[in-house]
Short mmCIF file of C-alpha atoms in Angstrom, two decimals:
data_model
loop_
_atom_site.label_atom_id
_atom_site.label_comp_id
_atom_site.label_asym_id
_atom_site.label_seq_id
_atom_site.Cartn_x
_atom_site.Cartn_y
_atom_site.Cartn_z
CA UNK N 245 0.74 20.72 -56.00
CA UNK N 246 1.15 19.46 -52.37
CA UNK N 247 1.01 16.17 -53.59
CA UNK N 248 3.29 16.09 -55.91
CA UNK N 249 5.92 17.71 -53.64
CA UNK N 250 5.12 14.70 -51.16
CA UNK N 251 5.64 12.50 -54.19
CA UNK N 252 8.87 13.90 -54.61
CA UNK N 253 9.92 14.49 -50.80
CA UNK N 254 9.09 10.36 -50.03
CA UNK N 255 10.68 8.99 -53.89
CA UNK N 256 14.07 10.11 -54.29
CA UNK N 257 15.13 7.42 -56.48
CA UNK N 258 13.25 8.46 -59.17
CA UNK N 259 13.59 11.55 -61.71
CA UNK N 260 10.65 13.68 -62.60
CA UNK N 261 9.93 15.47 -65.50
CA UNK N 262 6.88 18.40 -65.55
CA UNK N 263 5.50 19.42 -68.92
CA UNK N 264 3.22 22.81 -68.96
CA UNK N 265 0.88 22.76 -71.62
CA UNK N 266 -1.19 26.23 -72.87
CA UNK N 267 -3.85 24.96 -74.04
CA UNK N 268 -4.52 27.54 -77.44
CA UNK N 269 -8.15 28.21 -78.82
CA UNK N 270 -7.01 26.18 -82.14
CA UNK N 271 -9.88 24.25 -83.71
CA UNK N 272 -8.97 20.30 -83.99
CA UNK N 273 -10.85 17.43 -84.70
CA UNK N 274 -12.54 17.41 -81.17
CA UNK N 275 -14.50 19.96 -81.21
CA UNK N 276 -15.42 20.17 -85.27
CA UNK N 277 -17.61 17.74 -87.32
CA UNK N 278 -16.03 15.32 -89.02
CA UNK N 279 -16.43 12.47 -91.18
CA UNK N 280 -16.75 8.97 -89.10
CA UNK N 281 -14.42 6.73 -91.33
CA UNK N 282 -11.52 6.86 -93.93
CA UNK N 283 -11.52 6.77 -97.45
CA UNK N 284 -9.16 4.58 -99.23
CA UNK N 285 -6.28 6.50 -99.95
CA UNK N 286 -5.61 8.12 -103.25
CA UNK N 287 -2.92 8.92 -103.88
CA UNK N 288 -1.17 6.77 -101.55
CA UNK N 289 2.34 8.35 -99.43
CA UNK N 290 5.31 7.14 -101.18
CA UNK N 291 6.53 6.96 -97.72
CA UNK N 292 4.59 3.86 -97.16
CA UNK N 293 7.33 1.30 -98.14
CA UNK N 294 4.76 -1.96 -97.96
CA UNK N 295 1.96 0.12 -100.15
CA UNK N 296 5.19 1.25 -102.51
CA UNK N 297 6.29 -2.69 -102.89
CA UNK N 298 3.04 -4.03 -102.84
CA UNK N 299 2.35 -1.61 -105.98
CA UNK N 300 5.54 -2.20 -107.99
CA UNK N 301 4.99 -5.93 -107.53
CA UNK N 302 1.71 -5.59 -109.05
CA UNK N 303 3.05 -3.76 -112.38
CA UNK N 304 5.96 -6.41 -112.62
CA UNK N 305 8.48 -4.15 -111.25
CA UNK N 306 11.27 -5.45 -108.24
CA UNK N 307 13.79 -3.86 -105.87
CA UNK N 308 16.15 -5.05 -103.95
CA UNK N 309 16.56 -4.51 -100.55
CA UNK N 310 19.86 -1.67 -101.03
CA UNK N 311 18.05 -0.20 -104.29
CA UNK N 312 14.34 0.76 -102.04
CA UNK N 313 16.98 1.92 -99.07
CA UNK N 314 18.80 3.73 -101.64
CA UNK N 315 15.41 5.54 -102.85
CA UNK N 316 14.08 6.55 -99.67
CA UNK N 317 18.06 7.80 -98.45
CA UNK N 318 17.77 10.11 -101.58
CA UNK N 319 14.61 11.17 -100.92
CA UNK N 320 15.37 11.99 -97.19
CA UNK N 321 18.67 14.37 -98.31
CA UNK N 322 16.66 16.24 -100.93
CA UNK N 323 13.96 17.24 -98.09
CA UNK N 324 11.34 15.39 -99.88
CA UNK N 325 10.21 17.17 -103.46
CA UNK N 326 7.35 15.96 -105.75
CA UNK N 327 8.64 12.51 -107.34
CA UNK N 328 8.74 14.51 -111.23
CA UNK N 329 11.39 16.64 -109.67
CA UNK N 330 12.83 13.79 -107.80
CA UNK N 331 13.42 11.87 -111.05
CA UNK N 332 14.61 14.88 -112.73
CA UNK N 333 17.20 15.61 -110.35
CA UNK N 334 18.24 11.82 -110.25
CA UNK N 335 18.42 12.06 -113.67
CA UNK N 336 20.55 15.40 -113.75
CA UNK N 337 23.04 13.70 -111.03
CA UNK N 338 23.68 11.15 -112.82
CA UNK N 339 24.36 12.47 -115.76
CA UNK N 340 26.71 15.05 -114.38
CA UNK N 341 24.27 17.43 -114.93
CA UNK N 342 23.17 19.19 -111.35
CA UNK N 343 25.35 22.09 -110.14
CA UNK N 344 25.81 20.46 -106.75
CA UNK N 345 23.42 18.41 -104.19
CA UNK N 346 23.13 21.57 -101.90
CA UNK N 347 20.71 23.00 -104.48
CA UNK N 348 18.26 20.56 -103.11
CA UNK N 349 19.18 21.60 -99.35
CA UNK N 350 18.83 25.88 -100.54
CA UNK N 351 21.72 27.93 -100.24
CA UNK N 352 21.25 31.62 -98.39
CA UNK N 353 24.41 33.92 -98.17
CA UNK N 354 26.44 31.67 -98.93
CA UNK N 355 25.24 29.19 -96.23
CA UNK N 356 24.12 26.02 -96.74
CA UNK N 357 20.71 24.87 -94.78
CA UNK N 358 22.42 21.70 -92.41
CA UNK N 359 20.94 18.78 -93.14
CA UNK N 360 20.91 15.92 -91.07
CA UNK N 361 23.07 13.81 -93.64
CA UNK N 362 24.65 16.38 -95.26
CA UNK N 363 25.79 15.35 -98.87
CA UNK N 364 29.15 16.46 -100.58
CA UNK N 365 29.07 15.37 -103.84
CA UNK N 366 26.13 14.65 -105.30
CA UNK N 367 27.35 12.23 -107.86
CA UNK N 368 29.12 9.91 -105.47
CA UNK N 369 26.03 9.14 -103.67
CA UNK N 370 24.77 7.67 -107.24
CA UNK N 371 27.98 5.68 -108.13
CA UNK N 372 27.24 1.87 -107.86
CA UNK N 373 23.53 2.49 -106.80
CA UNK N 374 22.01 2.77 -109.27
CA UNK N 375 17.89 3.23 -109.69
CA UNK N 376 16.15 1.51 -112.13
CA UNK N 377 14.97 2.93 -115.00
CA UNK N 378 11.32 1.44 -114.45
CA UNK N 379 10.72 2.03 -111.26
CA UNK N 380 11.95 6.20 -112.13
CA UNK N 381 8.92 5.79 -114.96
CA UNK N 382 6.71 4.75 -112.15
CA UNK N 383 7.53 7.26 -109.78
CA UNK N 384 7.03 9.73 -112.63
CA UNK N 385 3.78 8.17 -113.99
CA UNK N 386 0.25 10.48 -112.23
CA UNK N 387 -1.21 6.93 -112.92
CA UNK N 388 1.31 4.95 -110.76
CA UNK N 389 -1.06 7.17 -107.54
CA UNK N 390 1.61 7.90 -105.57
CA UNK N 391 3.05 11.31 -103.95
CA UNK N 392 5.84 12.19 -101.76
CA UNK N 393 3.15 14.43 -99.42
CA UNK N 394 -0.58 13.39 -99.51
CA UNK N 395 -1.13 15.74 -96.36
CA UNK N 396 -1.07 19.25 -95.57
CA UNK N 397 -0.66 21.52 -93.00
CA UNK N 398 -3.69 23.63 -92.03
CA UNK N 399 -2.72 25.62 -89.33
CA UNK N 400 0.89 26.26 -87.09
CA UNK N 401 -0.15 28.65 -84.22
CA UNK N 402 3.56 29.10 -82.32
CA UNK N 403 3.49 29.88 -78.82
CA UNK N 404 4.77 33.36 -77.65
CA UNK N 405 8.20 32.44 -76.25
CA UNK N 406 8.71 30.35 -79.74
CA UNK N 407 9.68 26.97 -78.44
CA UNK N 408 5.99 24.99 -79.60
CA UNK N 409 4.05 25.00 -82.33
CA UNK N 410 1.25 23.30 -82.62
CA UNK N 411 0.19 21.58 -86.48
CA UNK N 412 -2.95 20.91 -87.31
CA UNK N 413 -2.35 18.55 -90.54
CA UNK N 414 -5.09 17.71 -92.55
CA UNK N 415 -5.15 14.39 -94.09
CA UNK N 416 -6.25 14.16 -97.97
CA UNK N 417 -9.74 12.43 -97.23
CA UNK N 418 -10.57 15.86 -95.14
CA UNK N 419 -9.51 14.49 -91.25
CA UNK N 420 -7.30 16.75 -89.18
CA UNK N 421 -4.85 15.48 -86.77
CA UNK N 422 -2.40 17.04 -84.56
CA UNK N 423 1.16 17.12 -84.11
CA UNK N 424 3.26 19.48 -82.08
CA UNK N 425 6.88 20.58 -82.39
CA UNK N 426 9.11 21.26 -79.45
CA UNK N 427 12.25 22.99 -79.28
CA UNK N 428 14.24 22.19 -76.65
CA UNK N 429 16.91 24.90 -74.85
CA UNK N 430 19.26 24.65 -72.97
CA UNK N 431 22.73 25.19 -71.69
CA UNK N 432 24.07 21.81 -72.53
CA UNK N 433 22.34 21.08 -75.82
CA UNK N 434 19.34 21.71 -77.75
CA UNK N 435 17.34 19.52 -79.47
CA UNK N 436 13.50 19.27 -81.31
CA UNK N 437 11.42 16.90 -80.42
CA UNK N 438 7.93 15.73 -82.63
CA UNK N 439 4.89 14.64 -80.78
CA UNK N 440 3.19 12.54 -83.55
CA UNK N 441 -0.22 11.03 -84.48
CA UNK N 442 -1.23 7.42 -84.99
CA UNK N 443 -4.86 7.38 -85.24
CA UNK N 444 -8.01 9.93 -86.17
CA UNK N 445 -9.74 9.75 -82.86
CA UNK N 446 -9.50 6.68 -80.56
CA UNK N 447 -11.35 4.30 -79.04
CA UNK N 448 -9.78 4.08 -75.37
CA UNK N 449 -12.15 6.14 -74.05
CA UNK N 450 -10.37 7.92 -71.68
CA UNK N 451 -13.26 10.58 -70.00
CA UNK N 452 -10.62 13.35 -69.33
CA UNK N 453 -9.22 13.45 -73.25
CA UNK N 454 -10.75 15.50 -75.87
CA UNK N 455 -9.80 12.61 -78.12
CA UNK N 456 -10.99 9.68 -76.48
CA UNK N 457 -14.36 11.21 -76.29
CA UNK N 458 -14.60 11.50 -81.01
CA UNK N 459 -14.46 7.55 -80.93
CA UNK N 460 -11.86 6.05 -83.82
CA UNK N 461 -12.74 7.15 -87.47
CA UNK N 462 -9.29 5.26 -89.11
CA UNK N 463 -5.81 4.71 -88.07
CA UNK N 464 -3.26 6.62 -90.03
CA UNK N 465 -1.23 4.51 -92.74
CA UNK N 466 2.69 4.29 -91.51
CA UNK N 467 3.09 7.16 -94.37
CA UNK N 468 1.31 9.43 -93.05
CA UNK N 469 3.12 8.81 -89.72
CA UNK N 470 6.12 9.65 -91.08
CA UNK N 471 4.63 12.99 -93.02
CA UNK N 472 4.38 14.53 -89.98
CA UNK N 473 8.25 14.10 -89.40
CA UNK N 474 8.84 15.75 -92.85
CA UNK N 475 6.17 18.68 -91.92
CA UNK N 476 8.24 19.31 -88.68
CA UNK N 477 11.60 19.12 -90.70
CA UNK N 478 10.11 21.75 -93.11
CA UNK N 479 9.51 24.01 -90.42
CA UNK N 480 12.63 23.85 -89.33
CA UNK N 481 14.73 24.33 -92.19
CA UNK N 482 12.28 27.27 -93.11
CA UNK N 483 13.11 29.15 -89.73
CA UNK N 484 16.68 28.06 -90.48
CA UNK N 485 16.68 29.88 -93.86
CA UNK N 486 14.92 32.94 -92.85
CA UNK N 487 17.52 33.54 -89.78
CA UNK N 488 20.56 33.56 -92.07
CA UNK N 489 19.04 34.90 -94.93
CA UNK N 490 17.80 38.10 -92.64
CA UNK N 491 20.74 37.53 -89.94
CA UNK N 492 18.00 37.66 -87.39
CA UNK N 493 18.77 36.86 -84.05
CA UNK N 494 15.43 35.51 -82.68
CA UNK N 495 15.74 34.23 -79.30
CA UNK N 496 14.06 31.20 -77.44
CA UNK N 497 13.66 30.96 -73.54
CA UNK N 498 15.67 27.97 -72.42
CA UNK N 499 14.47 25.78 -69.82
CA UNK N 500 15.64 27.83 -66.90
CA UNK N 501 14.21 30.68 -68.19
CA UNK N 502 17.44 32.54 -69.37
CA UNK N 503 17.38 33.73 -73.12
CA UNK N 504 19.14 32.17 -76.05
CA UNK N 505 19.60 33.35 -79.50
CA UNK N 506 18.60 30.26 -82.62
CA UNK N 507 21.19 31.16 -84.38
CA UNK N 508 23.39 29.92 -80.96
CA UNK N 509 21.57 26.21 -80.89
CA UNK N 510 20.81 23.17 -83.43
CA UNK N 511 17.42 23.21 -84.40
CA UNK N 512 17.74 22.14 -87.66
CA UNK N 513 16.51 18.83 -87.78
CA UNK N 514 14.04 16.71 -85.65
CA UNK N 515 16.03 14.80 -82.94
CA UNK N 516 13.28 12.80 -80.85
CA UNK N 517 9.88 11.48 -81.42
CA UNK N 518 7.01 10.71 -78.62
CA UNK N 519 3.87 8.79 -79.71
CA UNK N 520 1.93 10.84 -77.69
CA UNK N 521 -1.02 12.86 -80.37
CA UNK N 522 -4.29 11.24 -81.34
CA UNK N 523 -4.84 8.06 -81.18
CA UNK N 524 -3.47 4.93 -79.23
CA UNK N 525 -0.20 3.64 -80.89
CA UNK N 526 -0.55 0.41 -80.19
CA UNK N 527 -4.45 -0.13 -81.52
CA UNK N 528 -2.51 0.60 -85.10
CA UNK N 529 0.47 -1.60 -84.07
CA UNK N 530 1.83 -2.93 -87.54
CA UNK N 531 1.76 0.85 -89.04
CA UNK N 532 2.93 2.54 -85.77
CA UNK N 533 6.13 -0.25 -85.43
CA UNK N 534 6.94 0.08 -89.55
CA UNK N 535 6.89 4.25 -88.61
CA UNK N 536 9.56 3.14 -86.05
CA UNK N 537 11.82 1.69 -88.44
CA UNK N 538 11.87 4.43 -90.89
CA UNK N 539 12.52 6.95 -87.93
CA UNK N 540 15.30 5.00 -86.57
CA UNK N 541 16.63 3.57 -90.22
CA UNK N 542 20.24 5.20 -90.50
CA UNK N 543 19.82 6.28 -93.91
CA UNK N 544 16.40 8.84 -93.38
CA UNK N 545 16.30 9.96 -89.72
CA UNK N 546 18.92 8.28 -88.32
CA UNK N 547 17.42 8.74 -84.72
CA UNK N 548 18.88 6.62 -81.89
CA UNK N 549 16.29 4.15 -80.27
CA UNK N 550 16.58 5.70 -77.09
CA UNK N 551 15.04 8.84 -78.99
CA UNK N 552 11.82 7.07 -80.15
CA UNK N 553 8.93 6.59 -77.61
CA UNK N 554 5.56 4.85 -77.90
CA UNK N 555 3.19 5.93 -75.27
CA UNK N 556 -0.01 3.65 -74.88
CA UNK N 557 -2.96 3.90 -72.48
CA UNK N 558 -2.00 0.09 -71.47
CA UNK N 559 -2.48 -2.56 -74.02
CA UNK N 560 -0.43 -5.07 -72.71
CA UNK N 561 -0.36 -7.96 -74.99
CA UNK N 562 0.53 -5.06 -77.61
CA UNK N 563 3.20 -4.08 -74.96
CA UNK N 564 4.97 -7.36 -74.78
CA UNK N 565 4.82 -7.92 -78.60
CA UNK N 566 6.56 -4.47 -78.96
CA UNK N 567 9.49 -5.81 -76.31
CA UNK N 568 9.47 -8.27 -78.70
CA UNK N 569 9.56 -6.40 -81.74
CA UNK N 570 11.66 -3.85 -80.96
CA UNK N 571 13.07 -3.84 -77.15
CA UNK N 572 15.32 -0.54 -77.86
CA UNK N 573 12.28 2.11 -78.55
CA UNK N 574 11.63 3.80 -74.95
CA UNK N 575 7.98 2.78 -73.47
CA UNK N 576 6.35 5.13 -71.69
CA UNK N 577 2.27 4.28 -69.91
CA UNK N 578 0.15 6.59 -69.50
CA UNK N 579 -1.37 5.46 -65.78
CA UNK N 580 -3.26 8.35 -64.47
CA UNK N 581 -4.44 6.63 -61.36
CA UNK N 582 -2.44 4.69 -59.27
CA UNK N 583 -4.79 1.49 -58.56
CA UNK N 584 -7.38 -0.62 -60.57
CA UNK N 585 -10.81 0.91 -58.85
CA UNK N 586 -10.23 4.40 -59.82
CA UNK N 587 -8.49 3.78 -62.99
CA UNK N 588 -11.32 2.17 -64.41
CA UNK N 589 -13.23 5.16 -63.37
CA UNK N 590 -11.40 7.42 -65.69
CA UNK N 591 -9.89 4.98 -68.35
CA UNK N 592 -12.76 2.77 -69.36
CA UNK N 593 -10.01 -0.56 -70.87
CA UNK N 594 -8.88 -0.96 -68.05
CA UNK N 595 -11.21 -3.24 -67.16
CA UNK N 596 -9.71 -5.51 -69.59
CA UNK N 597 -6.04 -4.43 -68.39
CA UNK N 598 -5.04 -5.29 -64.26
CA UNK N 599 -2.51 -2.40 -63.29
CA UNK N 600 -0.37 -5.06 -62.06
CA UNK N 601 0.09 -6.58 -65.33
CA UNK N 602 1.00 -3.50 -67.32
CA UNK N 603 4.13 -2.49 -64.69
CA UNK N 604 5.65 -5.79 -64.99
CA UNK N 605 4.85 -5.64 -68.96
CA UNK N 606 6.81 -1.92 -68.10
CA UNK N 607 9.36 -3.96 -66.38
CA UNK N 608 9.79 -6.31 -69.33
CA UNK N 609 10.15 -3.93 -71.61
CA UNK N 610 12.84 -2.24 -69.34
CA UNK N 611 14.81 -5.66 -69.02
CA UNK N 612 14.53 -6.67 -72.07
CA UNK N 613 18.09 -5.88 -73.59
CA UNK N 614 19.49 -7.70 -70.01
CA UNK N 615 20.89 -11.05 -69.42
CA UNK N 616 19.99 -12.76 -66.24
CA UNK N 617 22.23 -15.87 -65.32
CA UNK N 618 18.95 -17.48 -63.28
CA UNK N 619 15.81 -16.64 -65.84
CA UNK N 620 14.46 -13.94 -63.05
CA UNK N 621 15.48 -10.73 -62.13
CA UNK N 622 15.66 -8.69 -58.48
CA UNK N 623 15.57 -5.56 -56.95
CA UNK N 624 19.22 -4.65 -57.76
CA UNK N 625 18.95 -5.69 -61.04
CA UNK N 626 15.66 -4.00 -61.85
CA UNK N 627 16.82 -0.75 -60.61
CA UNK N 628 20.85 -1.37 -62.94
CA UNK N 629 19.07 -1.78 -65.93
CA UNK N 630 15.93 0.97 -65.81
CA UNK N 631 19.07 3.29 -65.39
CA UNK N 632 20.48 2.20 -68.23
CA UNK N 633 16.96 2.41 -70.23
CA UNK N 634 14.52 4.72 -68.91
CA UNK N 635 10.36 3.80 -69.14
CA UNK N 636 7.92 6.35 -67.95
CA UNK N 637 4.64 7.08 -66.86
CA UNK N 638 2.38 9.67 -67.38
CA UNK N 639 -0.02 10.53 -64.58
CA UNK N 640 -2.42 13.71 -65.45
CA UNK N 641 -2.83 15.66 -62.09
CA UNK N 642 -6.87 15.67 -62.35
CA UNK N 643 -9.20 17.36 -59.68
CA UNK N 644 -10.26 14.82 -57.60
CA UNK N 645 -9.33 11.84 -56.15
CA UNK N 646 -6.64 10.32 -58.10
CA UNK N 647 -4.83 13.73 -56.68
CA UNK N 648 -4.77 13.51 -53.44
CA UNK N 649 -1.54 12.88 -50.82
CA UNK N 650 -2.84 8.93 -50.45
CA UNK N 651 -2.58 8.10 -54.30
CA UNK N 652 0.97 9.96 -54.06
CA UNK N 653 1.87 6.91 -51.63
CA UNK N 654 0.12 4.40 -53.77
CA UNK N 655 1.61 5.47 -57.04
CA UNK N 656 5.32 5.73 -55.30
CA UNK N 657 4.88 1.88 -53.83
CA UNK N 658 3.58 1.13 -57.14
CA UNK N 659 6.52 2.43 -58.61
CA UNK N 660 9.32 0.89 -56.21
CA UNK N 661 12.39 0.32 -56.75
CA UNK N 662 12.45 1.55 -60.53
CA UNK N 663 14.48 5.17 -62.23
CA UNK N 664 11.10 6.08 -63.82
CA UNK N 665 10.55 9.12 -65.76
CA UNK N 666 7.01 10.51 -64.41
#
């Protein structure tokens, strides 16, 4: 604790941000037997747009760009129902049919559940966008092996003061990962924020995670990503429902520990996303960056970039190709040591990974929407545009040495002349 506060006292340029963690008695994947690989999947998550393509293709059946957008807007409004009663709802809307679209989003006293793209008329959504009538067959078709959920939540203990719950979500070829939903309080605005999954296990290696130490059975597919999204959402419209249809007035403990009932904050809908479960994002880079598009895509999500963040242990080639890729997601690096020696100690590829090179990948990342009139960038510069777009690093305070007041100085000179999240 000292150290920190010296961190804090020397580096006033920089904003700090402390997350408590209660660690609850759940079982996960760390600590029961599991299987060591995946099996091919079967049925495969409709959510995975390049298995959905790759699959129509195959029977003879194409969409255009604005027809798959339309399908996967559709399927985001109706809160994601089995594809039969997605097609039979199409179907009813477009015939003129359906009562209304809020019969997908549940009506309770007269309220309607919020969604995040509300809809108002259910057959104006349909006019000029038309599905077509063989892809509906497929969706329809058990043979076609698709579904809109192909995992399951097993457990979703809730901590006592309500604001995390913590999903175990079991996969259909019998792995569990974790996610954990956050509900953020305060004064100013609330928000919820989904701490997702990429991988079952991982094969950093890092000696202080749970994870690290199960080696990688399988990275998850960019559908099953996504799943956990639609789990969270679930969750939330569920607590939503329950609250008006009982007029409850459950209450959440903001951030500075004053009370605040749910019915007085938005918490309908999932707001932010941190690649921060199982696995490390950027070992599953193509299905981890597709999951990124669908969460930011303004007809599903909608999230801003600045609400998506990859974390990664420090791969940087992966880091630069995600600048690359896509330079508005936040980056954050989880460091945990504030020189090469004793990181290596604790995070065993980072041998392969110079500490030096992953800040200035950090940096890169942090410049990249910039334009410098010279080709290089300085202090002033540096310091404009990490205001503008925030990176962070994650440091776990571990007994030991990597705790102590002279890694405080190192990781503060280490982090000079940046607005860092840590």
């Amino acid at each position: 604790e000292e150290s920190i506060q010296l961190l804090v006292n020397g580096c006033t340029s920089y904003k700090y941000l402390y997350i408590n963690y209660k660690i609850s008695s759940t079982p996960t994947m760390a600590n029961t037997k599991v299987k060591r690989r995946r099996d091919p999947l079967s049925p495969k998550p409709i959510l995975d747009r390049k298995l959905l393509v790759a699959s129509l293709e195959a029977k003879g059946i194409y969409l255009t760009d604005l027809q798959l957008a339309t399908f996967y807007q559709l399927l985001h409004r109706q809160q994601y129902p089995e594809l039969k009663a997605f097609v039979q709802q199409y179907y009813e809307a477009v015939n003129g049919t359906a009562k209304s679209a809020t019969s997908i989003q549940q009506q309770v006293s007269g309220a309607v559940v919020r969604s995040q793209n509300p809809i108002s008329s259910t057959r104006r959504i349909f006019a000029g966008r038309e599905l077509p009538k063989a892809f509906l067959n497929f969706l329809a078709d058990d043979e076609s092996d698709f579904a809109t959920l192909t995992s399951k939540i097993q457990s979703r203990p809730t901590s006592q003061d309500g604001t995390t719950t913590k999903m175990a979500i079991e996969l259909q070829d019998g792995h569990v990962v974790e996610s954990v939903l956050m509900r953020h309080v305060n004064e100013k605005g609330s928000r919820a924020t989904v701490c997702v999954s990429s991988q079952v296990g991982c094969a950093m290696g890092c000696t202080f995670c749970a994870t690290g130490t199960m080696g990688i059975r399988g990275d998850l597919c960019t559908g099953e990503i996504l799943e956990q999204l639609v789990h969270a959402g679930h969750i939330l419209t569920e607590e939503a429902i329950e609250m008006r249809k009982n007029n409850v007035n459950a209450v959440i403990v903001t951030a500075n520990g004053s009370k605040k009932k749910k019915s007085e904050v938005s918490l309908d809908f999932v707001r932010n996303v941190v690649f921060m479960g199982m696995g490390e994002p950027l070992n599953n880079y193509d299905n981890v960056v597709e999951a990124c598009r669908g969460m930011i895509d303004r007809r599903r999500w909608n999230l801003s970039h600045n609400r998506v963040t990859v974390s990664t242990v420090g791969v940087t080639p992966k880091m630069r190709k995600l600048t690359k890729d896509l330079p508005e997601v936040n980056l954050a690096l989880s460091l945990h040591a504030p020189n090469q020696p004793m990181r290596e100690a604790i995070v065993p590829t980072a041998k392969m990974y110079p500490i030096e090179d992953m800040v200035d990948a950090l940096d890169e990342h942090m410049l990249a929407l910039e334009t410098s009139r010279n080709g290089s960038y300085g202090v002033e510069e540096r310091k404009s545009a990490s205001k503008k777009k925030r990176a962070m690093i994650e440091y776990v305070m571990l007994e030991g040495d990597t705790s102590t007041f002279e890694c405080a100085h190192q990781l503060g000179r280490l982090t000079k002349n940046r607005n860092l999240v840590v």
